[in-house]
Short mmCIF file of C-alpha atoms in Angstrom, two decimals:
data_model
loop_
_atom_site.label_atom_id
_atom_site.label_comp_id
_atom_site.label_asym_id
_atom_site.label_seq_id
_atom_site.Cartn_x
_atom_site.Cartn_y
_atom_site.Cartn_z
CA UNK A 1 140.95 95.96 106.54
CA UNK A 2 140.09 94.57 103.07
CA UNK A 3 136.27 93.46 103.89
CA UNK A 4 135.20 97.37 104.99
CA UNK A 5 132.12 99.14 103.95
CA UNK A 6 131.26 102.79 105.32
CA UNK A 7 127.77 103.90 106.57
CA UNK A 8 127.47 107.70 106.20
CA UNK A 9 124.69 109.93 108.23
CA UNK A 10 124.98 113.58 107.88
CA UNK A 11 129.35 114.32 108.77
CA UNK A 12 128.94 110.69 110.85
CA UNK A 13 130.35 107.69 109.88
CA UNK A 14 130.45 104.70 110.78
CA UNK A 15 132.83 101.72 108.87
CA UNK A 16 132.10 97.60 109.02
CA UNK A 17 134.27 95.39 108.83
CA UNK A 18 133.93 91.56 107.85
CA UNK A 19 135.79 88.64 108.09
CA UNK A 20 135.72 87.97 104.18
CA UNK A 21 134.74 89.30 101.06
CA UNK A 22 131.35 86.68 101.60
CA UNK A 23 130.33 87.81 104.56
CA UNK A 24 131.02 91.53 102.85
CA UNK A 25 128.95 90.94 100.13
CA UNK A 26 126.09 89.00 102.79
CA UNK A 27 125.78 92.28 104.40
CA UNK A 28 125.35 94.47 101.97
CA UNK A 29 123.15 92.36 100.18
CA UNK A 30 121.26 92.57 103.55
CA UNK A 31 121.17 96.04 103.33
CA UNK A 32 120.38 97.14 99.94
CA UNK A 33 118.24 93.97 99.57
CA UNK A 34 115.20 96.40 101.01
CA UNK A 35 115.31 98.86 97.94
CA UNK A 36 111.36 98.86 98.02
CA UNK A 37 110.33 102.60 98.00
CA UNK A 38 110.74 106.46 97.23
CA UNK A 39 111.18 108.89 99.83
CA UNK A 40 109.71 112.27 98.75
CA UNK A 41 107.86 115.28 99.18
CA UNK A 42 105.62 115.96 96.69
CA UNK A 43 102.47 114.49 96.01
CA UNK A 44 103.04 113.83 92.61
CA UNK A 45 104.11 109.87 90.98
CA UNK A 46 108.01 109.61 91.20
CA UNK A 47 107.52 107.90 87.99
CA UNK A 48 105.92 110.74 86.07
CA UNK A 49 107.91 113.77 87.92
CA UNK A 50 110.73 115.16 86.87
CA UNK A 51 110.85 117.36 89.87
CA UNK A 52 113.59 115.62 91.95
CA UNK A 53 111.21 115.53 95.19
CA UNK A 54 111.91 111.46 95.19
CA UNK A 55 114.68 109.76 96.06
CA UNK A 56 115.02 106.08 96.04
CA UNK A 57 115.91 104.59 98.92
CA UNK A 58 115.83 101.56 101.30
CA UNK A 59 114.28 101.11 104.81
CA UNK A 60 116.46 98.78 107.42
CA UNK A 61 113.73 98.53 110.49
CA UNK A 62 115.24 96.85 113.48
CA UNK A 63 114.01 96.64 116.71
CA UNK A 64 114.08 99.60 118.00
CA UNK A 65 114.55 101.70 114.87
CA UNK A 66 113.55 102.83 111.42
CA UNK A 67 115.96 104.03 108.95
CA UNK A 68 115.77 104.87 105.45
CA UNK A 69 118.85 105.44 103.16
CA UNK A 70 120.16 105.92 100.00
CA UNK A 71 122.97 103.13 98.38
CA UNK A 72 125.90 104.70 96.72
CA UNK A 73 127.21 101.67 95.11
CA UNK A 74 130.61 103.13 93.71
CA UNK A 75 131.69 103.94 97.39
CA UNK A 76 130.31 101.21 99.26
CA UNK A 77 128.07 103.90 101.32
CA UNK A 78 125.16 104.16 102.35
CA UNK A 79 123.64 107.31 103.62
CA UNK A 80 121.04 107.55 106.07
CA UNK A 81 118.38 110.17 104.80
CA UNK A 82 116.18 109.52 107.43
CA UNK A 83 115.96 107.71 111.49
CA UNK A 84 113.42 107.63 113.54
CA UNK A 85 113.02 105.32 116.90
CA UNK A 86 110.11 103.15 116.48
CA UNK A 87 108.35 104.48 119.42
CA UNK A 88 108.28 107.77 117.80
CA UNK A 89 106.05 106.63 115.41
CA UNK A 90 102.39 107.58 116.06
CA UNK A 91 100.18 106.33 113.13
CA UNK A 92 100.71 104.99 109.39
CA UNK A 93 98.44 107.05 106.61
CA UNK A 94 98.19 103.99 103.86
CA UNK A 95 96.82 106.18 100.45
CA UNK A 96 96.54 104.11 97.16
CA UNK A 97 97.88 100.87 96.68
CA UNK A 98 101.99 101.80 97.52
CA UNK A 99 101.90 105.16 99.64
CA UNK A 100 102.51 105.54 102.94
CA UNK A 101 102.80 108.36 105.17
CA UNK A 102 104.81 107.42 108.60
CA UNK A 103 103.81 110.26 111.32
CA UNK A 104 106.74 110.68 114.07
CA UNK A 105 106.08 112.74 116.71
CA UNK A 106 108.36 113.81 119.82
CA UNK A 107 107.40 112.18 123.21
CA UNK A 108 105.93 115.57 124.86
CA UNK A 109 103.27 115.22 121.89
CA UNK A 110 103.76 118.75 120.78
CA UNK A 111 101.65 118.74 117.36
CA UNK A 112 104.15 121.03 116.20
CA UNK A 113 107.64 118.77 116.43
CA UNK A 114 105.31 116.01 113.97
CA UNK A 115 106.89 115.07 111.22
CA UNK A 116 105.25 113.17 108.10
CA UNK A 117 107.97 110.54 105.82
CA UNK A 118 106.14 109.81 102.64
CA UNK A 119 107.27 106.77 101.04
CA UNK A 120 105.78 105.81 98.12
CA UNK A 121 106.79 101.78 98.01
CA UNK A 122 107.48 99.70 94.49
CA UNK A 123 104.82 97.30 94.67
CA UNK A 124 101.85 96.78 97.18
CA UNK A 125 103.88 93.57 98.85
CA UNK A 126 106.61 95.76 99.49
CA UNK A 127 104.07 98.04 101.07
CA UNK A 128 102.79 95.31 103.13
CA UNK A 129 105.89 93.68 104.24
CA UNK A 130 106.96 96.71 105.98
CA UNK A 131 103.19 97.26 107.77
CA UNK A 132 103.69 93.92 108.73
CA UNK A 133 107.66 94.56 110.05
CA UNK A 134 106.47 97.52 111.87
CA UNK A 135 102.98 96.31 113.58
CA UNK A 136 104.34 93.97 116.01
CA UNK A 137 107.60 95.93 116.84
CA UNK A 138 105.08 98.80 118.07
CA UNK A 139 102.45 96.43 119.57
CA UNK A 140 105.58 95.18 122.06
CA UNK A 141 106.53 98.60 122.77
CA UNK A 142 102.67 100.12 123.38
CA UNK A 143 100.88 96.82 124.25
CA UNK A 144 98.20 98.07 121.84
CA UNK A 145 98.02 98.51 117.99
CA UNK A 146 99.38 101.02 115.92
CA UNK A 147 97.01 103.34 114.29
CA UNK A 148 96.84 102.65 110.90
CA UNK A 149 94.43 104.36 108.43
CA UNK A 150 93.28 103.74 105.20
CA UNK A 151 92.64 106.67 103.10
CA UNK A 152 89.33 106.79 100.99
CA UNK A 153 91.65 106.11 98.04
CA UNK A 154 92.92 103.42 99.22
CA UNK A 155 92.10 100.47 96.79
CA UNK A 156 94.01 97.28 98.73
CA UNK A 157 94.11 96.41 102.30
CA UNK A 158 97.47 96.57 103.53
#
């Protein structure tokens, strides 16, 4: 099928196909429209490191998930670095004006299975946009409101 486009995830793969080469190019606009933030490890700027702990990446949120991936643009690919269910998300750490630190946690609430996604987003709108995605997906789920904290850094409400 001309119209294809393949979304990778570790060996999995999964291929799209469209109708036309517009509704091709719609969805992966759709996409790799959300190119809004670094995923990373370090604690250091992605702008001033040279250390290869960022990557950046999108994040697709739907209703019942959050993904982020990476756009390889010569292949048509995208590759999902990252997935999470949205009710394995247990609080949002907002530091600065762009970071934020999603904590996932298993359901038997083992502190040990946590793990922390930094994302460092491109502009504080960006930042907010997705806080304001991911709120009311977890307020349906819960019936009460994600924990979000500001860190003493913090400079902007989110």
């Amino acid at each position: 099928h001309p119209h294809c486009f393949e979304v990778r995830y570790g060996h999995e793969r999964l291929i799209l196909g469209a109708d036309d080469a517009d509704m091709k190019q719609t969805w992966m606009t759709a996409m790799t429209s959300r190119r809004t933030c670094f995923l990373g490890t370090s604690e250091a700027d992605p702008a001033q490191s040279a250390s290869g702990n960022w990557m950046l990446c999108s994040i697709l949120l739907s209703s019942t998930e959050l993904i982020i991936c990476q756009e390889d643009f010569a292949n048509a690919h995208l590759k999902i670095l990252a997935s999470k269910a949205v009710d394995q998300i247990t609080s949002l750490l907002l530091n600065g004006q762009t970071g934020c630190i999603v904590e996932c946690g298993e359901s038997n609430n083992n502190e040990d299975d946590r793990i922390f996604l930094k994302l460092l987003f491109k502009t504080p709108h960006a930042r907010k946009a997705f806080v304001d995605s991911l709120r009311p997906l977890w307020r349906s789920l819960f019936q009460i409101d994600l924990e979000i904290v500001n860190d003493s850094s913090a400079h902007s409400e989110a």
